[in-house]
Amino acid sequence: MKKQIRLNAFAMNCVAHQSPGLWTHPRDRTTEYNRLPYWTDLARTLERGRFDGLFLADVLGVYDVFGGSPDAALRNATQTPANDPMLLISAMAAVTENLGFGVTSNLSYEPPYTFARRMSTLDHLTEGRIGWNVVTGYLDSAAKGAGKDKQTAHDDRYDVADEYMEVVYKLWEGSWEDDAVLRDRISGIFADPAKVHRVRHAGNNYRVDAIHLCEPSPQRTPVLYQAGTSPRGRQFAAEHAECVFMSGPSAKIIAPRVAAIRELAAKAGRNPAEILMFSMFTIILGRTEAEAKAKYADYRSHINPEGALTLMSGWTGVDFSTYDLDQQVRHVENDAGRTAMDNITRADPDRVWTVREVAQHVGIGGIGPVAIGTPEKVADEIEAWFDQTDVDGLNVPFAVSPGDFADIADMLVPELTRRGRYKGAYAKGSLREKLFGAGRARLSAPHPAVQHRPHIRAKAAE
Ligand SMILES: Cc1cc2nc3c(=O)[nH]c(=O)nc-3n(C[C@H](O)[C@H](O)[C@H](O)COP(=O)(O)O)c2cc1C
């Protein structure tokens, strides 16, 4: 049987997100990003389309690599201004029942103790529909804002992240026993202190001596996403991630990354089929081919090439304002993200990119492929993409929002459902259960979080 196709919508608490310039299109509503009705409407639209989740990117820092200043980012609303994504989630959860929320949070500038509390709170308020995209950042501007001279070196960030994960696992999984909360009105005892354990951690980067502040939430540890696919990033994903989000312009680039992470996961003792891979995939639909093509051409007329290069400069750490537009992009290694640079250089040596081509491609949806056509044609392309890459789902950026997601809900989802490739109804339970099956609300062995549970720790100590 062919895999079910999972869909996440990809958005950020900012204007335009991955399609700089498209905020000027009359159909786009992302300039209303700072008002709740935009988000609650989006959430309802996604649930109507039975999307698995809304994946919320978040980038700390300003895109100031292009031209060495924030000016281009400010002029073009290139993910600037950027509001906090977490604060949107309660409102969206209140108007939906099943939609999952994968929220990005950068661990580099926040202690695990306070972050763990915010995620537990969201897991309670969403009744177990929360996921966390674990990122460490790629902009020096964020480090400077947080009181450092520059960001930590690329691979070292993942080492710090490993320790951060250990601490949050201890807080989420190891502090409160399952039956610690009594809520007993007769005895007047709320929680049994003997069943709430102090987390003591003293490592290279973090020290904690505290109990977790929240009682156990439905999933405890949120569903874990990861999105960096450099060699060190893949290792991190293989150890911790339940879902991996990757981006690349072709199946030729995505397929080996999927295979490599599955192989590393198997080496780490995990079931490789249980790491769900989502790849970026932009979708532009029309009732007819002509309508879809006209829509795409109209969108393209709103692309902002400077905004697109401002994004790419931030992702890669390379100032593209110093390049001639017809210059070929050559590989450079630095402390920004490595996946973005690989995508337009060495990941596919047969595909050479000029700076102009990068600006045009990234201008709609970022660096993923763009499928344009009728629901039937796009469904064919998605099925072929699944066959070629072995991914489990798509993370779908928009040109205009929420219009493109409404098109998917109204046109593509019925077609994928008809083909037996898309769920007819949501599964019951938490986000983790919806993704991995009934009874799986919490992480299962051999995931490294599990060893921190009190009864497993006690057994290991015997
Ligand atoms: C598809 C995709 C989505 C990402 N989303 C975010 C994000 O929302 N916030 C962020 O700070 N980093 C994001 N990143 C950056 C990664 O977390 C990571 O910092 C970057 O890719 C560098 O790691 P790498 O060299 O291992 O790829 C994303 C990366 C990819 C490939």
Coordinates of C-alpha atoms and ligand atoms in Angstrom, one line a residue:
M1 CA 0.0 0.0 0.0
K2 CA 1.2 3.5 -0.8
K3 CA 2.0 5.9 2.0
Q4 CA -0.5 8.4 3.1
I5 CA 0.4 12.0 2.1
R6 CA 0.7 14.3 5.0
L7 CA 0.5 18.0 4.7
N8 CA 1.8 20.8 6.9
A9 CA 1.3 24.4 6.1
F10 CA 4.5 26.5 6.5
A11 CA 4.1 30.0 7.9
M12 CA 5.8 32.5 10.2
N13 CA 4.5 35.3 12.4
C14 CA 5.6 37.9 9.9
V15 CA 4.6 39.4 6.5
A16 CA 5.0 37.2 3.4
H17 CA 7.3 34.7 5.0
Q18 CA 9.1 32.8 2.1
S19 CA 7.6 34.8 -0.8
P20 CA 9.1 38.3 -0.4
G21 CA 7.2 40.8 -2.4
L22 CA 3.9 38.8 -2.6
W23 CA 2.5 40.8 0.3
T24 CA 1.7 43.5 -2.3
H25 CA -0.6 41.1 -4.1
P26 CA -4.3 41.9 -3.6
R27 CA -5.1 38.3 -2.5
D28 CA -2.5 38.2 0.2
R29 CA -3.5 38.9 3.8
T30 CA -0.2 38.4 5.6
T31 CA 0.1 42.1 6.4
E32 CA -2.6 41.3 9.0
Y33 CA -0.1 39.0 10.7
N34 CA -0.3 41.1 13.9
R35 CA -4.0 40.5 14.4
L36 CA -5.6 37.3 15.6
P37 CA -8.4 37.0 13.0
Y38 CA -5.8 36.4 10.3
W39 CA -4.4 33.4 12.3
T40 CA -7.8 32.0 13.5
D41 CA -9.0 32.1 9.9
L42 CA -5.9 30.4 8.7
A43 CA -6.2 27.7 11.3
R44 CA -9.9 27.0 10.4
T45 CA -8.9 26.9 6.7
L46 CA -6.2 24.3 7.4
E47 CA -8.5 22.2 9.5
R48 CA -11.1 22.3 6.7
G49 CA -8.3 20.8 4.5
R50 CA -7.4 18.2 7.2
F51 CA -3.8 19.5 7.3
D52 CA -1.8 17.6 9.8
G53 CA -0.3 20.7 11.1
L54 CA 0.7 24.3 10.9
F55 CA 4.5 24.5 11.0
L56 CA 5.5 27.9 12.3
A57 CA 9.0 29.0 11.5
D58 CA 10.7 31.5 13.7
V59 CA 13.9 33.3 13.1
L60 CA 15.6 35.3 15.9
G61 CA 17.6 38.2 14.6
V62 CA 17.4 40.4 11.5
Y63 CA 18.5 39.4 8.0
D64 CA 21.4 41.9 7.9
V65 CA 23.9 39.9 5.9
F66 CA 22.7 41.4 2.5
G67 CA 24.4 44.8 2.2
G68 CA 25.7 44.5 5.8
S69 CA 22.6 46.2 7.3
P70 CA 18.9 45.6 8.1
D71 CA 17.8 48.1 5.5
A72 CA 16.9 45.7 2.7
A73 CA 15.1 43.4 5.2
L74 CA 13.1 46.3 6.6
R75 CA 12.3 47.8 3.1
N76 CA 11.1 44.5 1.8
A77 CA 9.6 43.0 4.9
T78 CA 12.0 40.1 4.7
Q79 CA 10.9 38.1 7.7
T80 CA 11.2 41.5 9.5
P81 CA 9.3 42.5 11.6
A82 CA 9.0 39.1 13.2
N83 CA 6.6 38.5 16.1
D84 CA 6.7 35.6 18.6
P85 CA 5.0 32.5 17.1
M86 CA 4.1 30.8 20.4
L87 CA 1.7 33.5 21.5
L88 CA -0.5 32.7 18.4
I89 CA -1.1 29.1 19.3
S90 CA -3.7 29.3 22.1
A91 CA -6.0 31.4 19.9
M92 CA -5.7 28.9 17.0
A93 CA -6.1 25.9 19.3
A94 CA -9.4 27.5 20.6
V95 CA -11.0 27.5 17.1
T96 CA -9.8 24.0 16.0
E97 CA -9.9 20.5 17.4
N98 CA -7.4 18.5 15.4
L99 CA -4.8 20.7 13.7
G100 CA -1.3 20.2 15.1
F101 CA 1.1 23.1 15.7
G102 CA 4.8 22.7 15.1
V103 CA 6.4 25.8 16.6
T104 CA 10.0 26.7 16.0
S105 CA 12.0 27.9 19.0
N106 CA 15.7 28.7 19.0
L107 CA 17.3 27.1 22.0
S108 CA 20.5 29.2 21.8
Y109 CA 19.3 32.2 23.8
E110 CA 16.9 30.8 26.4
P111 CA 17.5 28.6 29.5
P112 CA 15.9 25.1 29.2
Y113 CA 14.0 25.7 32.5
T114 CA 11.8 28.6 31.3
F115 CA 11.4 27.1 27.8
A116 CA 10.3 23.7 29.1
R117 CA 7.5 25.5 31.1
R118 CA 6.2 27.4 28.1
M119 CA 6.0 24.2 26.0
S120 CA 4.3 22.2 28.7
T121 CA 1.8 25.1 29.1
L122 CA 1.1 24.9 25.3
D123 CA 0.8 21.1 25.5
H124 CA -1.8 21.5 28.2
L125 CA -3.8 24.3 26.4
T126 CA -3.7 22.5 23.0
E127 CA -4.6 19.2 24.7
G128 CA -1.5 17.6 23.2
R129 CA -1.3 19.1 19.8
I130 CA 2.1 20.8 20.2
G131 CA 5.4 20.1 18.4
W132 CA 8.7 21.9 18.7
N133 CA 11.0 22.5 15.7
V134 CA 14.4 22.5 17.5
V135 CA 16.7 25.2 16.0
T136 CA 20.0 26.8 17.0
G137 CA 19.9 29.8 14.7
Y138 CA 22.1 31.0 11.8
L139 CA 22.2 34.8 12.2
D140 CA 25.0 36.6 14.1
S141 CA 22.5 39.5 14.5
A142 CA 20.5 37.3 17.0
A143 CA 23.7 36.5 19.0
K144 CA 24.5 40.3 19.2
G145 CA 21.0 41.0 20.3
A146 CA 21.3 38.4 23.0
G147 CA 24.6 39.9 24.3
K148 CA 27.2 37.8 22.5
D149 CA 29.7 38.9 19.9
K150 CA 28.7 36.3 17.3
Q151 CA 27.0 33.0 17.1
T152 CA 28.6 29.8 18.4
A153 CA 30.4 27.8 15.7
H154 CA 28.2 25.6 13.5
D155 CA 28.9 22.1 14.8
D156 CA 29.3 23.3 18.4
R157 CA 25.8 24.6 18.3
Y158 CA 24.5 21.1 17.8
D159 CA 26.7 19.9 20.7
V160 CA 25.1 22.5 22.9
A161 CA 21.7 21.4 21.6
D162 CA 22.4 17.8 22.6
E163 CA 22.9 18.9 26.2
Y164 CA 19.8 21.2 26.0
M165 CA 17.7 18.3 24.9
E166 CA 19.0 16.2 27.8
V167 CA 17.9 18.9 30.2
V168 CA 14.5 19.4 28.8
Y169 CA 13.9 15.7 28.7
K170 CA 14.7 15.5 32.4
L171 CA 12.3 18.3 33.1
W172 CA 9.5 17.0 30.9
E173 CA 9.9 13.3 31.5
G174 CA 11.7 12.9 34.8
S175 CA 10.4 15.4 37.3
W176 CA 6.7 14.4 37.8
E177 CA 5.6 10.8 38.1
D178 CA 2.5 9.9 36.2
D179 CA 0.4 9.7 39.4
A180 CA 1.9 12.6 41.3
V181 CA -1.2 14.8 40.8
L182 CA -4.0 13.7 43.2
R183 CA -6.4 16.7 42.8
D184 CA -8.1 15.2 45.9
R185 CA -10.7 17.5 47.3
I186 CA -11.5 15.3 50.3
S187 CA -7.9 15.2 51.7
G188 CA -7.1 18.7 50.3
I189 CA -3.9 17.4 48.7
F190 CA -3.2 18.5 45.2
A191 CA 0.1 16.7 44.5
D192 CA 2.2 14.2 46.3
P193 CA 5.6 15.8 46.9
A194 CA 7.2 12.3 47.1
K195 CA 6.4 11.9 43.4
V196 CA 7.8 15.1 42.2
H197 CA 11.5 14.9 41.7
R198 CA 14.2 17.5 41.6
V199 CA 16.1 17.6 38.3
R200 CA 19.8 18.0 39.0
H201 CA 22.0 18.7 36.0
A202 CA 25.5 20.1 35.9
G203 CA 27.0 20.0 32.3
N204 CA 29.3 22.0 30.1
N205 CA 26.6 24.5 29.2
Y206 CA 23.7 24.2 31.6
R207 CA 23.1 23.8 35.3
V208 CA 19.7 23.1 36.7
D209 CA 18.6 22.3 40.2
A210 CA 14.8 22.5 40.2
I211 CA 11.6 20.7 39.8
H212 CA 9.7 21.2 36.6
L213 CA 7.0 23.8 37.2
C214 CA 4.2 22.1 35.2
E215 CA 2.2 19.0 36.0
P216 CA 2.4 16.3 33.3
S217 CA 0.9 17.4 30.0
P218 CA -0.7 14.9 27.5
Q219 CA 2.5 14.4 25.5
R220 CA 5.1 15.6 28.1
T221 CA 7.8 16.1 25.5
P222 CA 6.3 17.9 22.5
V223 CA 6.6 16.2 19.1
L224 CA 10.2 16.9 18.0
Y225 CA 11.0 18.4 14.6
Q226 CA 14.4 19.3 13.3
A227 CA 15.3 21.1 10.1
G228 CA 19.1 21.2 9.5
T229 CA 20.6 18.6 7.2
S230 CA 24.3 19.2 7.3
P231 CA 26.3 16.1 8.4
R232 CA 26.1 17.3 12.1
G233 CA 22.5 18.3 11.7
R234 CA 21.6 14.8 10.3
Q235 CA 23.3 13.2 13.3
F236 CA 21.2 15.4 15.7
A237 CA 18.0 14.5 13.7
A238 CA 18.8 10.8 13.9
E239 CA 19.1 10.9 17.6
H240 CA 16.3 13.2 18.6
A241 CA 13.9 14.1 15.8
E242 CA 10.5 12.5 15.2
C243 CA 9.9 14.6 12.1
V244 CA 12.5 16.2 9.9
F245 CA 11.8 19.1 7.7
M246 CA 14.0 19.5 4.7
S247 CA 14.2 21.8 1.7
G248 CA 15.8 21.3 -1.7
P249 CA 14.8 22.2 -5.2
S250 CA 14.7 18.6 -6.7
A251 CA 14.1 15.0 -5.8
K252 CA 17.7 14.3 -6.7
I253 CA 18.8 16.4 -3.7
I254 CA 16.1 15.4 -1.2
A255 CA 16.2 11.6 -1.8
P256 CA 19.8 11.0 -0.6
R257 CA 19.1 13.2 2.5
V258 CA 16.1 11.1 3.4
A259 CA 18.1 7.9 3.0
A260 CA 21.0 9.2 5.0
I261 CA 18.9 10.2 8.0
R262 CA 17.1 6.9 7.9
E263 CA 20.4 5.1 7.9
L264 CA 21.8 7.2 10.8
A265 CA 18.6 6.6 12.7
A266 CA 18.9 2.9 12.3
K267 CA 22.5 3.1 13.5
A268 CA 21.2 5.0 16.6
G269 CA 18.9 2.0 17.3
R270 CA 15.7 3.8 16.2
N271 CA 13.1 2.6 13.7
P272 CA 14.0 4.6 10.6
A273 CA 10.4 4.4 9.3
E274 CA 9.3 6.3 12.4
I275 CA 11.2 9.4 11.6
L276 CA 8.7 11.2 9.4
M277 CA 10.3 13.3 6.6
F278 CA 8.6 16.4 5.4
S279 CA 9.9 18.3 2.4
M280 CA 9.2 21.8 1.3
F281 CA 6.8 21.9 -1.7
T282 CA 5.0 24.9 -3.1
I283 CA 1.6 24.4 -4.7
I284 CA -0.2 26.8 -7.1
L285 CA -3.6 25.5 -8.2
G286 CA -6.2 26.4 -10.9
R287 CA -9.4 24.7 -12.1
T288 CA -7.7 24.6 -15.5
E289 CA -4.1 24.5 -16.6
A290 CA -4.5 28.0 -18.1
E291 CA -6.0 29.4 -14.9
A292 CA -3.1 27.9 -12.8
K293 CA -0.5 29.3 -15.2
A294 CA -2.1 32.7 -15.2
K295 CA -2.2 32.7 -11.4
Y296 CA 1.5 31.8 -11.2
A297 CA 2.5 34.5 -13.8
D298 CA 0.5 37.0 -11.8
Y299 CA 2.3 35.9 -8.6
R300 CA 5.6 36.1 -10.3
S301 CA 5.0 39.7 -11.2
H302 CA 5.1 40.5 -7.5
I303 CA 8.4 38.8 -6.7
N304 CA 10.9 41.0 -5.0
P305 CA 14.4 39.9 -6.0
E306 CA 16.1 42.0 -3.4
G307 CA 13.9 40.5 -0.7
A308 CA 14.7 37.0 -2.0
L309 CA 18.4 37.6 -2.0
T310 CA 18.2 39.1 1.5
L311 CA 16.6 35.9 2.7
M312 CA 19.3 33.8 0.9
S313 CA 22.1 35.9 2.3
G314 CA 20.8 35.3 5.8
W315 CA 20.4 31.6 5.3
T316 CA 23.9 31.2 3.7
G317 CA 25.9 33.9 5.5
V318 CA 26.9 35.2 2.0
D319 CA 26.3 38.8 1.1
F320 CA 24.8 38.5 -2.4
S321 CA 24.6 42.3 -2.8
T322 CA 28.3 42.1 -3.7
Y323 CA 27.6 39.7 -6.6
D324 CA 26.8 40.4 -10.2
L325 CA 23.4 39.0 -10.9
D326 CA 24.7 36.7 -13.6
Q327 CA 27.5 35.4 -11.5
Q328 CA 27.5 31.7 -10.6
V329 CA 27.1 30.8 -7.0
R330 CA 30.0 28.9 -5.7
H331 CA 30.2 26.9 -2.5
V332 CA 31.3 28.7 0.7
E333 CA 31.4 27.3 4.2
N334 CA 30.8 29.5 7.2
D335 CA 28.9 29.4 10.5
A336 CA 25.4 30.2 8.9
G337 CA 23.2 27.3 7.7
R338 CA 24.9 24.8 5.4
T339 CA 21.9 23.2 3.9
A340 CA 20.8 26.4 2.1
M341 CA 24.3 26.8 0.5
D342 CA 24.5 23.1 -0.5
N343 CA 21.1 23.4 -2.2
I344 CA 22.4 25.8 -4.8
T345 CA 25.9 24.5 -5.1
R346 CA 27.3 21.0 -4.4
A347 CA 24.1 19.0 -3.6
D348 CA 23.6 18.8 -7.4
P349 CA 26.7 19.5 -9.4
D350 CA 24.7 19.2 -12.7
R351 CA 22.6 22.3 -11.7
V352 CA 24.5 25.6 -11.8
W353 CA 22.7 28.6 -10.3
T354 CA 23.3 32.2 -11.1
V355 CA 22.4 34.8 -8.4
R356 CA 19.5 36.0 -10.7
E357 CA 18.1 32.5 -10.9
V358 CA 18.3 32.1 -7.1
A359 CA 16.4 35.4 -6.6
Q360 CA 13.7 34.3 -9.0
H361 CA 13.3 30.8 -7.6
V362 CA 13.5 31.8 -3.9
G363 CA 11.0 34.6 -4.6
I364 CA 8.0 32.2 -4.4
G365 CA 8.0 29.7 -1.6
G366 CA 11.8 29.5 -1.0
I367 CA 14.1 26.8 -2.4
G368 CA 11.6 23.9 -2.8
P369 CA 10.0 22.8 -6.0
V370 CA 6.9 24.6 -7.3
A371 CA 4.0 22.5 -8.7
I372 CA 1.6 24.5 -10.9
G373 CA -1.6 23.1 -12.5
T374 CA -4.9 21.5 -12.0
P375 CA -5.5 19.3 -8.9
E376 CA -5.0 16.2 -11.1
K377 CA -1.7 17.4 -12.5
V378 CA -0.4 18.6 -9.1
A379 CA -1.5 15.3 -7.4
D380 CA 0.4 13.4 -10.1
E381 CA 3.5 15.5 -9.4
I382 CA 3.2 14.9 -5.6
E383 CA 2.8 11.2 -6.1
A384 CA 5.9 11.1 -8.3
W385 CA 7.8 13.2 -5.7
F386 CA 6.8 10.7 -2.9
D387 CA 8.0 7.8 -5.1
Q388 CA 11.3 9.5 -5.9
T389 CA 12.2 10.8 -2.4
D390 CA 10.5 8.4 0.1
V391 CA 9.3 11.4 2.1
D392 CA 6.2 11.1 4.3
G393 CA 4.8 14.6 3.9
L394 CA 5.0 18.0 2.5
N395 CA 5.6 21.3 4.2
V396 CA 3.8 23.8 2.0
P397 CA 4.9 27.4 1.9
F398 CA 2.5 29.9 0.3
A399 CA 2.8 32.6 -2.3
V400 CA -0.3 34.3 -0.8
S401 CA -2.0 33.4 2.4
P402 CA -4.5 32.1 3.3
G403 CA -5.7 32.0 -0.3
D404 CA -3.2 29.3 -1.5
F405 CA -4.1 27.1 1.5
A406 CA -7.9 27.5 0.8
D407 CA -7.1 26.4 -2.8
I408 CA -5.4 23.3 -1.5
A409 CA -8.3 22.5 0.9
D410 CA -10.9 23.0 -1.8
M411 CA -9.2 21.5 -4.9
L412 CA -6.2 19.3 -4.1
V413 CA -7.3 17.6 -0.9
P414 CA -10.5 16.1 -2.5
E415 CA -8.3 14.8 -5.4
L416 CA -5.7 13.2 -3.1
T417 CA -8.5 11.7 -0.9
R418 CA -10.2 10.3 -4.1
R419 CA -6.9 8.6 -4.9
G420 CA -6.8 7.0 -1.4
R421 CA -3.6 8.9 -0.6
Y422 CA -5.1 11.3 2.0
K423 CA -7.0 10.8 5.2
G424 CA -10.8 11.1 5.1
A425 CA -10.9 12.2 8.7
Y426 CA -8.4 13.1 11.4
A427 CA -7.2 10.3 13.7
K428 CA -8.1 10.7 17.4
G429 CA -5.8 11.8 20.1
S430 CA -2.7 14.0 20.5
L431 CA -0.5 15.2 17.7
R432 CA 1.9 12.3 18.3
E433 CA -0.9 9.8 18.2
K434 CA -2.2 11.3 15.0
L435 CA 1.3 10.9 13.5
F436 CA 2.3 7.6 14.9
G437 CA -0.8 5.8 16.0
A438 CA -3.2 5.2 18.9
G439 CA -1.6 4.8 22.3
R440 CA 1.5 6.7 21.3
A441 CA 0.8 10.0 23.1
R442 CA 4.2 9.9 24.7
L443 CA 7.6 9.1 23.3
S444 CA 8.6 5.4 23.2
A445 CA 11.9 3.6 23.7
P446 CA 14.5 3.7 22.3
H447 CA 14.1 7.5 22.1
P448 CA 16.7 9.0 24.4
A449 CA 14.0 11.0 26.3
V450 CA 12.5 7.8 27.8
Q451 CA 15.5 6.9 29.9
H452 CA 14.8 10.0 32.1
R453 CA 11.5 8.7 33.4
P454 CA 11.7 8.1 37.1
H455 CA 10.8 4.4 37.0
I456 CA 13.3 3.7 34.2
R457 CA 16.0 5.7 36.0
A458 CA 15.3 3.8 39.2
K459 CA 15.6 0.4 37.3
A460 CA 18.9 1.5 35.7
A461 CA 20.2 2.4 39.1
E462 CA 19.4 -1.1 40.7
Ligands
LIG1 C1 13.5 23.6 5.7 C2 14.2 24.4 6.8 C3 13.4 25.1 7.7 C4 14.1 25.8 8.7 N1 13.4 26.6 9.6 C5 14.0 27.4 10.5 C6 13.4 28.3 11.4 O1 12.2 28.4 11.4 N2 14.1 29.0 12.3 C7 15.5 28.9 12.3 O2 16.1 29.5 13.1 N3 16.1 28.0 11.5 C8 15.4 27.3 10.6 N4 16.1 26.5 9.8 C9 17.6 26.4 9.9 C10 18.0 25.2 10.6 O3 17.4 25.0 11.8 C11 19.5 25.2 10.7 O4 19.9 26.3 11.6 C12 20.2 25.5 9.5 O5 19.7 24.7 8.4 C13 21.7 25.2 9.6 O6 21.8 23.9 10.0 P1 22.5 22.9 8.9 O7 23.8 23.5 8.5 O8 22.6 21.6 9.7 O9 21.5 22.8 7.8 C14 15.5 25.8 8.8 C15 16.2 25.0 7.9 C16 15.6 24.3 6.9 C17 16.4 23.5 6.0

